[in-house]
């Protein structure tokens, strides 16, 4: 054999090893940090998609039946760029679907849950690394299913993100009721599988793999929130998955789980019947109300860590905060019926759901007052993460107070189909959760990538986002009080709503500006990724275990065996120059003995 042949074989083997190493390290990685970053980038891409769909909704409400920029001419050339009336319900459905199932849930539980849990409990990785890898790659079928729905008849599912039957159950009920709706159901199911794989991993890791000395009541509130979120997913997801398969069976093989007797669609009687459309609502909301807390509890935990760090104070009422997280989760399973007050339920049952819903405000109030108690009297440092965390608290209070109105059955019946509901939902899950996500990205960016984001750009991003966000969503309360209906493409056909057109135009301008401001964040993110100042292990002088690891952490996370001696929020001590004690620092008498 010639030397040339040997060299070629050697080079081929080296190339194969290089490709294999790349795939196993960066694509099909089992490292929790890489998986968390994969979730982060994927969800940020879908965040852009969801934002564009939101602008489509706002455009139609501000300038109804005018030519829609960019997508109007592409999708509806025969109408001169003016959207079809039925496409408005596609925009509403797919905007909510993308933001909930492909952005908020996976960025909180998937991105931050994966990256932070092992680091914050002192573990070298997740309990089941292969399962962890699969939890990310099961999101890709969902990406294709939801994305593919845009290329089907009707350009997407249009039965609402709740997909109430019989509209969602019949393949002939609307232009988007065929393949697009089927793909929507498959997408929701695969997102559920991904979340279930993650929840099993999170619970096992937190229970079994904590560092020596890391008792449950030494866990940061971020980890408590992730743990309770995993429990919610484990108990609630099977119900939604079963409901999804039942609806797919109705659509594909002619069963009648959700189809009533004698249903006629487009002058054609349906073969199957005898089902209950309301059954879907019960099954859907039994998952989807706990899902509201899946979308907010991790944000609450991360905000707690940020507030304590930049107030330089221990978290106020650590154990009540833990118990309030548990209380929110427990009550979250018995309040799903408040979404169904207008469905004609028994008044006695409605009263039960109403009281339980009002009670869930109590643990939420505990958290709010404890956050204020944490900040009060502290040496507050107004960094970019702190500004976003404080904004989360204020936005959550506004969203929570508007929710009290909806908890009362008589009031909800009046406002249920108005923009007051839209305002509440967006204050909790966008003005709240999104601000927490931005703050968490700025806070943990140095640990993820080993570099600092630009503080000045971050504060400009915060200020403009805060202004335009409130300009967009606070005004929705006023629309709702005026009875402005949601889900209608052109409510101005009714003379009683014609005077609200100017207000909708103001909201749309604010929404466009809010989306444009995110360019500042994107430039800051990607510039800092490559050229930001290098960060040390602990640039924020925080005391959590993750800040004892290198930035970014290598394989195995820690270059020493962490042993925990302290709680997660020992700030403000006069006995140390650094004004905080890392969780790994032994008490003074133990240090003296070691010396």
mmCIF file of N, CA and C in Angstrom, residues 195-290:
data_model
loop_
_atom_site.group_PDB
_atom_site.id
_atom_site.type_symbol
_atom_site.label_atom_id
_atom_site.label_comp_id
_atom_site.label_asym_id
_atom_site.label_seq_id
_atom_site.Cartn_x
_atom_site.Cartn_y
_atom_site.Cartn_z
ATOM 1 N N UNK A 195 -41.906 18.165 26.882
ATOM 2 C CA UNK A 195 -42.019 18.670 28.253
ATOM 3 C C UNK A 195 -42.044 17.538 29.260
ATOM 4 N N UNK A 196 -42.689 16.434 28.916
ATOM 5 C CA UNK A 196 -42.758 15.306 29.838
ATOM 6 C C UNK A 196 -41.370 14.697 30.062
ATOM 7 N N UNK A 197 -40.592 14.554 28.989
ATOM 8 C CA UNK A 197 -39.229 14.036 29.131
ATOM 9 C C UNK A 197 -38.403 14.951 30.027
ATOM 10 N N UNK A 198 -38.565 16.250 29.839
ATOM 11 C CA UNK A 198 -37.835 17.196 30.671
ATOM 12 C C UNK A 198 -38.266 17.143 32.123
ATOM 13 N N UNK A 199 -39.569 17.028 32.377
ATOM 14 C CA UNK A 199 -40.059 17.064 33.759
ATOM 15 C C UNK A 199 -39.554 15.874 34.561
ATOM 16 N N UNK A 200 -39.538 14.688 33.954
ATOM 17 C CA UNK A 200 -39.019 13.498 34.645
ATOM 18 C C UNK A 200 -37.549 13.704 35.012
ATOM 19 N N UNK A 201 -36.801 14.269 34.083
ATOM 20 C CA UNK A 201 -35.376 14.511 34.305
ATOM 21 C C UNK A 201 -35.152 15.533 35.416
ATOM 22 N N UNK A 202 -35.930 16.608 35.395
ATOM 23 C CA UNK A 202 -35.754 17.664 36.389
ATOM 24 C C UNK A 202 -36.038 17.150 37.796
ATOM 25 N N UNK A 203 -37.143 16.436 37.946
ATOM 26 C CA UNK A 203 -37.496 15.935 39.278
ATOM 27 C C UNK A 203 -36.436 14.979 39.809
ATOM 28 N N UNK A 204 -35.998 14.062 38.954
ATOM 29 C CA UNK A 204 -34.992 13.086 39.389
ATOM 30 C C UNK A 204 -33.678 13.767 39.743
ATOM 31 N N UNK A 205 -33.268 14.712 38.912
ATOM 32 C CA UNK A 205 -31.999 15.406 39.153
ATOM 33 C C UNK A 205 -32.032 16.181 40.463
ATOM 34 N N UNK A 206 -33.098 16.913 40.697
ATOM 35 C CA UNK A 206 -33.180 17.746 41.902
ATOM 36 C C UNK A 206 -33.263 16.878 43.156
ATOM 37 N N UNK A 207 -33.970 15.772 43.083
ATOM 38 C CA UNK A 207 -34.126 14.924 44.267
ATOM 39 C C UNK A 207 -32.859 14.120 44.548
ATOM 40 N N UNK A 208 -32.213 13.617 43.491
ATOM 41 C CA UNK A 208 -31.150 12.625 43.672
ATOM 42 C C UNK A 208 -29.723 13.150 43.529
ATOM 43 N N UNK A 209 -29.520 14.292 42.902
ATOM 44 C CA UNK A 209 -28.158 14.656 42.508
ATOM 45 C C UNK A 209 -27.657 15.955 43.134
ATOM 46 N N UNK A 210 -28.258 16.373 44.226
ATOM 47 C CA UNK A 210 -27.784 17.590 44.894
ATOM 48 C C UNK A 210 -26.402 17.351 45.507
ATOM 49 N N UNK A 211 -25.606 18.401 45.549
ATOM 50 C CA UNK A 211 -24.259 18.316 46.125
ATOM 51 C C UNK A 211 -24.345 18.016 47.619
ATOM 52 N N UNK A 212 -23.277 17.483 48.215
ATOM 53 C CA UNK A 212 -23.270 17.264 49.671
ATOM 54 C C UNK A 212 -23.582 18.559 50.413
ATOM 55 N N UNK A 213 -24.494 18.479 51.374
ATOM 56 C CA UNK A 213 -24.886 19.644 52.145
ATOM 57 C C UNK A 213 -26.028 20.440 51.546
ATOM 58 N N UNK A 214 -26.401 20.179 50.283
ATOM 59 C CA UNK A 214 -27.483 20.923 49.626
ATOM 60 C C UNK A 214 -28.826 20.288 50.002
ATOM 61 N N UNK A 215 -29.367 20.704 51.151
ATOM 62 C CA UNK A 215 -30.675 20.223 51.556
ATOM 63 C C UNK A 215 -31.746 20.933 50.733
ATOM 64 N N UNK A 216 -32.973 20.456 50.832
ATOM 65 C CA UNK A 216 -34.050 21.062 50.050
ATOM 66 C C UNK A 216 -34.238 22.528 50.419
ATOM 67 N N UNK A 217 -34.042 22.875 51.689
ATOM 68 C CA UNK A 217 -34.231 24.267 52.089
ATOM 69 C C UNK A 217 -32.951 25.089 51.988
ATOM 70 N N UNK A 218 -31.969 24.551 51.273
ATOM 71 C CA UNK A 218 -30.843 25.373 50.825
ATOM 72 C C UNK A 218 -30.880 25.584 49.317
ATOM 73 N N UNK A 219 -31.922 25.097 48.672
ATOM 74 C CA UNK A 219 -32.059 25.274 47.230
ATOM 75 C C UNK A 219 -32.453 26.716 46.918
ATOM 76 N N UNK A 220 -31.885 27.313 45.879
ATOM 77 C CA UNK A 220 -32.378 28.621 45.425
ATOM 78 C C UNK A 220 -33.835 28.516 44.986
ATOM 79 N N UNK A 221 -34.538 29.636 45.034
ATOM 80 C CA UNK A 221 -35.955 29.631 44.647
ATOM 81 C C UNK A 221 -36.129 29.309 43.173
ATOM 82 N N UNK A 222 -35.137 29.585 42.351
ATOM 83 C CA UNK A 222 -35.204 29.163 40.944
ATOM 84 C C UNK A 222 -35.374 27.654 40.855
ATOM 85 N N UNK A 223 -34.633 26.909 41.665
ATOM 86 C CA UNK A 223 -34.718 25.448 41.604
ATOM 87 C C UNK A 223 -36.033 24.961 42.188
ATOM 88 N N UNK A 224 -36.498 25.572 43.274
ATOM 89 C CA UNK A 224 -37.820 25.209 43.796
ATOM 90 C C UNK A 224 -38.898 25.432 42.731
ATOM 91 N N UNK A 225 -38.816 26.554 42.021
ATOM 92 C CA UNK A 225 -39.812 26.846 40.992
ATOM 93 C C UNK A 225 -39.737 25.831 39.854
ATOM 94 N N UNK A 226 -38.526 25.466 39.441
ATOM 95 C CA UNK A 226 -38.374 24.469 38.387
ATOM 96 C C UNK A 226 -38.892 23.102 38.850
ATOM 97 N N UNK A 227 -38.664 22.771 40.106
ATOM 98 C CA UNK A 227 -39.122 21.492 40.654
ATOM 99 C C UNK A 227 -40.650 21.416 40.651
ATOM 100 N N UNK A 228 -41.301 22.460 41.132
ATOM 101 C CA UNK A 228 -42.767 22.468 41.156
ATOM 102 C C UNK A 228 -43.320 22.511 39.738
ATOM 103 N N UNK A 229 -42.647 23.243 38.851
ATOM 104 C CA UNK A 229 -43.070 23.268 37.442
ATOM 105 C C UNK A 229 -43.011 21.868 36.835
ATOM 106 N N UNK A 230 -41.946 21.127 37.142
ATOM 107 C CA UNK A 230 -41.831 19.757 36.638
ATOM 108 C C UNK A 230 -42.960 18.877 37.167
ATOM 109 N N UNK A 231 -43.333 19.062 38.419
ATOM 110 C CA UNK A 231 -44.457 18.310 38.972
ATOM 111 C C UNK A 231 -45.763 18.650 38.237
ATOM 112 N N UNK A 232 -45.969 19.932 37.981
ATOM 113 C CA UNK A 232 -47.168 20.347 37.243
ATOM 114 C C UNK A 232 -47.210 19.690 35.866
ATOM 115 N N UNK A 233 -46.084 19.699 35.175
ATOM 116 C CA UNK A 233 -46.037 19.091 33.852
ATOM 117 C C UNK A 233 -46.313 17.592 33.928
ATOM 118 N N UNK A 234 -45.736 16.922 34.923
ATOM 119 C CA UNK A 234 -45.880 15.471 35.021
ATOM 120 C C UNK A 234 -47.328 15.064 35.254
ATOM 121 N N UNK A 235 -48.067 15.852 36.030
ATOM 122 C CA UNK A 235 -49.445 15.470 36.362
ATOM 123 C C UNK A 235 -50.469 16.019 35.382
ATOM 124 N N UNK A 236 -50.179 17.133 34.718
ATOM 125 C CA UNK A 236 -51.177 17.760 33.852
ATOM 126 C C UNK A 236 -51.043 17.362 32.392
ATOM 127 N N UNK A 237 -49.818 17.135 31.925
ATOM 128 C CA UNK A 237 -49.603 16.871 30.496
ATOM 129 C C UNK A 237 -50.316 15.625 29.979
ATOM 130 N N UNK A 238 -50.346 14.512 30.735
ATOM 131 C CA UNK A 238 -51.036 13.326 30.185
ATOM 132 C C UNK A 238 -52.486 13.592 29.827
ATOM 133 N N UNK A 239 -53.139 14.504 30.536
ATOM 134 C CA UNK A 239 -54.540 14.809 30.248
ATOM 135 C C UNK A 239 -54.663 15.487 28.882
ATOM 136 N N UNK A 240 -53.809 16.484 28.626
ATOM 137 C CA UNK A 240 -53.850 17.163 27.325
ATOM 138 C C UNK A 240 -53.461 16.208 26.204
ATOM 139 N N UNK A 241 -52.466 15.364 26.447
ATOM 140 C CA UNK A 241 -52.034 14.412 25.417
ATOM 141 C C UNK A 241 -53.166 13.458 25.053
ATOM 142 N N UNK A 242 -53.863 12.965 26.067
ATOM 143 C CA UNK A 242 -55.005 12.075 25.813
ATOM 144 C C UNK A 242 -56.086 12.807 25.027
ATOM 145 N N UNK A 243 -56.361 14.067 25.404
ATOM 146 C CA UNK A 243 -57.373 14.841 24.687
ATOM 147 C C UNK A 243 -56.968 15.057 23.233
ATOM 148 N N UNK A 244 -55.670 15.312 23.001
ATOM 149 C CA UNK A 244 -55.191 15.490 21.633
ATOM 150 C C UNK A 244 -55.382 14.247 20.789
ATOM 151 N N UNK A 245 -55.088 13.091 21.349
ATOM 152 C CA UNK A 245 -55.295 11.844 20.601
ATOM 153 C C UNK A 245 -56.779 11.590 20.352
ATOM 154 N N UNK A 246 -57.620 11.944 21.304
ATOM 155 C CA UNK A 246 -59.069 11.771 21.108
ATOM 156 C C UNK A 246 -59.573 12.649 19.971
ATOM 157 N N UNK A 247 -59.101 13.891 19.915
ATOM 158 C CA UNK A 247 -59.537 14.763 18.822
ATOM 159 C C UNK A 247 -58.970 14.295 17.482
ATOM 160 N N UNK A 248 -57.736 13.835 17.481
ATOM 161 C CA UNK A 248 -57.189 13.275 16.235
ATOM 162 C C UNK A 248 -58.011 12.078 15.768
ATOM 163 N N UNK A 249 -58.455 11.254 16.707
ATOM 164 C CA UNK A 249 -59.297 10.114 16.336
ATOM 165 C C UNK A 249 -60.621 10.589 15.755
ATOM 166 N N UNK A 250 -61.200 11.623 16.338
ATOM 167 C CA UNK A 250 -62.429 12.195 15.779
ATOM 168 C C UNK A 250 -62.227 12.651 14.341
ATOM 169 N N UNK A 251 -61.103 13.292 14.092
ATOM 170 C CA UNK A 251 -60.856 13.887 12.787
ATOM 171 C C UNK A 251 -60.435 12.861 11.738
ATOM 172 N N UNK A 252 -59.674 11.848 12.147
ATOM 173 C CA UNK A 252 -59.044 10.957 11.177
ATOM 174 C C UNK A 252 -59.753 9.616 11.002
ATOM 175 N N UNK A 253 -60.364 9.112 12.069
ATOM 176 C CA UNK A 253 -60.995 7.783 11.937
ATOM 177 C C UNK A 253 -62.475 7.796 12.293
ATOM 178 N N UNK A 254 -63.044 9.003 12.493
ATOM 179 C CA UNK A 254 -64.488 9.099 12.603
ATOM 180 C C UNK A 254 -65.095 8.760 13.943
ATOM 181 N N UNK A 255 -64.327 8.846 15.025
ATOM 182 C CA UNK A 255 -64.926 8.643 16.343
ATOM 183 C C UNK A 255 -65.735 9.887 16.727
ATOM 184 N N UNK A 256 -66.360 9.853 17.893
ATOM 185 C CA UNK A 256 -67.232 10.963 18.289
ATOM 186 C C UNK A 256 -67.038 11.400 19.715
ATOM 187 N N UNK A 257 -65.790 11.515 20.150
ATOM 188 C CA UNK A 257 -65.547 11.919 21.539
ATOM 189 C C UNK A 257 -66.105 13.305 21.847
ATOM 190 N N UNK A 258 -65.951 14.233 20.891
ATOM 191 C CA UNK A 258 -66.322 15.622 21.160
ATOM 192 C C UNK A 258 -67.430 16.119 20.224
ATOM 193 N N UNK A 259 -68.043 15.243 19.454
ATOM 194 C CA UNK A 259 -69.059 15.647 18.484
ATOM 195 C C UNK A 259 -70.450 15.338 19.025
ATOM 196 N N UNK A 260 -71.321 16.344 19.101
ATOM 197 C CA UNK A 260 -72.674 16.090 19.605
ATOM 198 C C UNK A 260 -73.528 15.350 18.585
ATOM 199 N N UNK A 261 -74.624 14.796 19.043
ATOM 200 C CA UNK A 261 -75.558 14.079 18.171
ATOM 201 C C UNK A 261 -76.259 15.077 17.262
ATOM 202 N N UNK A 262 -76.465 14.684 15.994
ATOM 203 C CA UNK A 262 -77.231 15.492 15.059
ATOM 204 C C UNK A 262 -76.505 16.708 14.529
ATOM 205 N N UNK A 263 -75.177 16.715 14.573
ATOM 206 C CA UNK A 263 -74.405 17.860 14.101
ATOM 207 C C UNK A 263 -74.423 17.903 12.571
ATOM 208 N N UNK A 264 -74.705 19.071 12.020
ATOM 209 C CA UNK A 264 -74.699 19.282 10.569
ATOM 210 C C UNK A 264 -73.680 20.368 10.250
ATOM 211 N N UNK A 265 -72.738 20.058 9.359
ATOM 212 C CA UNK A 265 -71.701 21.007 8.966
ATOM 213 C C UNK A 265 -71.742 21.168 7.460
ATOM 214 N N UNK A 266 -71.889 22.412 7.000
ATOM 215 C CA UNK A 266 -71.963 22.697 5.554
ATOM 216 C C UNK A 266 -73.010 21.817 4.876
ATOM 217 N N UNK A 267 -74.169 21.722 5.521
ATOM 218 C CA UNK A 267 -75.326 20.986 5.002
ATOM 219 C C UNK A 267 -75.104 19.482 4.901
ATOM 220 N N UNK A 268 -74.067 18.987 5.583
ATOM 221 C CA UNK A 268 -73.804 17.543 5.567
ATOM 222 C C UNK A 268 -73.858 17.017 6.997
ATOM 223 N N UNK A 269 -74.780 16.072 7.285
ATOM 224 C CA UNK A 269 -74.830 15.496 8.636
ATOM 225 C C UNK A 269 -73.595 14.640 8.897
ATOM 226 N N UNK A 270 -73.098 14.691 10.124
ATOM 227 C CA UNK A 270 -71.923 13.923 10.480
ATOM 228 C C UNK A 270 -72.317 12.499 10.859
ATOM 229 N N UNK A 271 -71.473 11.548 10.488
ATOM 230 C CA UNK A 271 -71.781 10.135 10.734
ATOM 231 C C UNK A 271 -71.720 9.804 12.217
ATOM 232 N N UNK A 272 -70.702 10.334 12.917
ATOM 233 C CA UNK A 272 -70.528 10.024 14.339
ATOM 234 C C UNK A 272 -71.228 11.079 15.183
ATOM 235 N N UNK A 273 -71.435 10.778 16.426
ATOM 236 C CA UNK A 273 -72.068 11.725 17.334
ATOM 237 C C UNK A 273 -72.148 11.137 18.722
ATOM 238 N N UNK A 274 -72.877 11.826 19.580
ATOM 239 C CA UNK A 274 -73.033 11.336 20.934
ATOM 240 C C UNK A 274 -71.942 11.791 21.881
ATOM 241 N N UNK A 275 -71.006 12.629 21.395
ATOM 242 C CA UNK A 275 -69.925 13.110 22.247
ATOM 243 C C UNK A 275 -70.281 14.418 22.931
ATOM 244 N N UNK A 276 -69.313 14.971 23.642
ATOM 245 C CA UNK A 276 -69.527 16.190 24.413
ATOM 246 C C UNK A 276 -68.480 17.243 24.045
ATOM 247 N N UNK A 277 -68.857 18.309 23.353
ATOM 248 C CA UNK A 277 -67.878 19.366 23.071
ATOM 249 C C UNK A 277 -67.254 19.958 24.335
ATOM 250 N N UNK A 278 -68.049 20.044 25.415
ATOM 251 C CA UNK A 278 -67.512 20.610 26.650
ATOM 252 C C UNK A 278 -66.450 19.719 27.290
ATOM 253 N N UNK A 279 -66.441 18.428 26.942
ATOM 254 C CA UNK A 279 -65.412 17.540 27.493
ATOM 255 C C UNK A 279 -64.020 18.035 27.113
ATOM 256 N N UNK A 280 -63.867 18.503 25.866
ATOM 257 C CA UNK A 280 -62.562 19.039 25.441
ATOM 258 C C UNK A 280 -62.158 20.223 26.322
ATOM 259 N N UNK A 281 -63.113 21.113 26.612
ATOM 260 C CA UNK A 281 -62.767 22.272 27.429
ATOM 261 C C UNK A 281 -62.268 21.848 28.803
ATOM 262 N N UNK A 282 -62.911 20.866 29.413
ATOM 263 C CA UNK A 282 -62.465 20.398 30.724
ATOM 264 C C UNK A 282 -61.073 19.786 30.636
ATOM 265 N N UNK A 283 -60.849 18.943 29.641
ATOM 266 C CA UNK A 283 -59.540 18.294 29.504
ATOM 267 C C UNK A 283 -58.460 19.318 29.157
ATOM 268 N N UNK A 284 -58.782 20.233 28.247
ATOM 269 C CA UNK A 284 -57.804 21.220 27.815
ATOM 270 C C UNK A 284 -57.412 22.132 28.977
ATOM 271 N N UNK A 285 -58.395 22.639 29.706
ATOM 272 C CA UNK A 285 -58.073 23.591 30.759
ATOM 273 C C UNK A 285 -57.534 22.904 32.006
ATOM 274 N N UNK A 286 -57.789 21.610 32.182
ATOM 275 C CA UNK A 286 -57.168 20.905 33.302
ATOM 276 C C UNK A 286 -55.648 20.911 33.140
ATOM 277 N N UNK A 287 -55.184 20.901 31.884
ATOM 278 C CA UNK A 287 -53.747 21.105 31.652
ATOM 279 C C UNK A 287 -53.402 22.582 31.580
ATOM 280 N N UNK A 288 -54.188 23.354 30.846
ATOM 281 C CA UNK A 288 -53.745 24.682 30.437
ATOM 282 C C UNK A 288 -53.830 25.711 31.547
ATOM 283 N N UNK A 289 -54.622 25.473 32.594
ATOM 284 C CA UNK A 289 -54.479 26.425 33.698
ATOM 285 C C UNK A 289 -53.223 26.142 34.513
ATOM 286 N N UNK A 290 -52.917 24.901 34.886
ATOM 287 C CA UNK A 290 -51.572 24.676 35.440
ATOM 288 C C UNK A 290 -50.469 25.173 34.509
#
